[in-house]
Amino acid sequence: MSLGELIARLIHERGPLDVATYMQLALGHPTLGYYATREPFGAAGDFVTAPELSQVFGELIGLCLAQRWLELGRPDPVALVELGPGRGTLMADAWRATRHVAGFHGAVRLHLVETSARLRALQAERLAGTGACWHDDLADVPAGIPLLLVANELLDALPVRQFERTREGWRERLVTLDAGGRLAFVLAPGVSPYAAELLRRHGGAPLGRIVELSPAREALVTTIARRLVADGGLALFVDYGAMRLDGPSLQAVRGHGRADPLDTPGEVDLSAHVAFGELALAARAAGAFAWGPLPQGELLTRLGAEVRLERLCAARPEAAPRLREGLARLIDPARMGRLFLVLALTGDGAPPPGFDRAERFAA
Ligand code: SAH
């Protein structure tokens, strides 16, 4: 049975699904979901991520986290955590870059949170010798020690719900079957229990406007913020999005091009832009400090991307054009440099490496 058939049967038996449940199934179904069955990354896959474009990305993230560890007074042990490590490239680069930070590797307990068994196997190959262990959920990563965490393009894969402003109020958008048995969007009959929250966030939205909420992202950020307050540390979230989103952003990507999100679930990547302001507010509500979000290009530059690039090019002149092109894609504002943002969270008021005191989120 295909995932499309399975979802159709589910809707037939139990009624329409909310968009978050649909997204969750399409991406995360343990045997038929996108991450379980596809090779999403790279030129032959559906999309390319920052660590796959330039080793400098993971190196600078690793050094940024290690710098925070030094500022914390070199706590031993410290948890180094990555959420959704993909092929393991970011962490492999971070690990290599931090090997000369005295005492760091000895203090680090490396935890990778990954739901896809197939990707876990790839990560294990890349991270042999690091002592890494794997978990399905952040809740399984032991608490009580300082936390250094990174998640690149993880939040955009976490499910969003969608709502439409109608004459009666905010109604949720659901996925159902049309007369021909194909997946189609429909509005839930009544006003959503999220209506009051939606009114607070999107009070000025015109009739017909569709907006998104991601309880899953907010819950994750709240959990991390609480841990940072209790145990200290730093979390970095890198993703595409904006401080605020006023429209729908759910999208499907196949072979580096756009596809229909309801067409062939499990075979296309589904994602939605991240509304960073909502996450910064969730972190603050949990007592943590939020920083930025800063454009990815800006932060990488501040962390020394150009210096690192020149060193790499000098060491491997034959690879210089590829190295320069990879990093340029990440930094150039017209490419990924500004579309991707970095939100940092800390448990105390000391600005993270690369962030200025004035860049504390205060909206
Ligand atoms: N960070 C990587 C991969 C991004 S793709 C990179 O930058 O290349 C998203 C990753 O998150 C995949 O590894 C996917 O399997 C994983 N993932 C998706 N949903 C997840 C969840 N709920 N918990 C943990 N990992 C998840």
Coordinates of C-alpha atoms in Angstrom, one line a residue, residues 78-83 85 91 108-113 131-135 140-142 145:
V78 CA 28.3 18.9 28.8
A79 CA 25.6 17.7 26.4
L80 CA 26.2 18.4 22.7
V81 CA 22.9 17.8 20.9
E82 CA 21.8 18.0 17.3
L83 CA 18.2 17.7 16.3
P85 CA 21.2 15.7 11.8
M91 CA 28.2 17.5 13.3
V108 CA 31.1 16.3 25.5
R109 CA 28.3 13.7 25.6
L110 CA 27.1 13.7 22.0
H111 CA 23.4 13.1 21.5
L112 CA 21.6 13.0 18.2
V113 CA 17.9 13.2 17.9
G131 CA 30.7 8.2 21.3
A132 CA 27.4 9.6 19.9
C133 CA 24.1 8.1 21.0
W134 CA 20.8 8.4 19.2
H135 CA 17.3 9.2 20.5
D140 CA 15.2 11.1 26.1
V141 CA 18.4 13.2 26.2
P142 CA 19.5 13.2 29.9
I145 CA 24.0 19.2 32.6

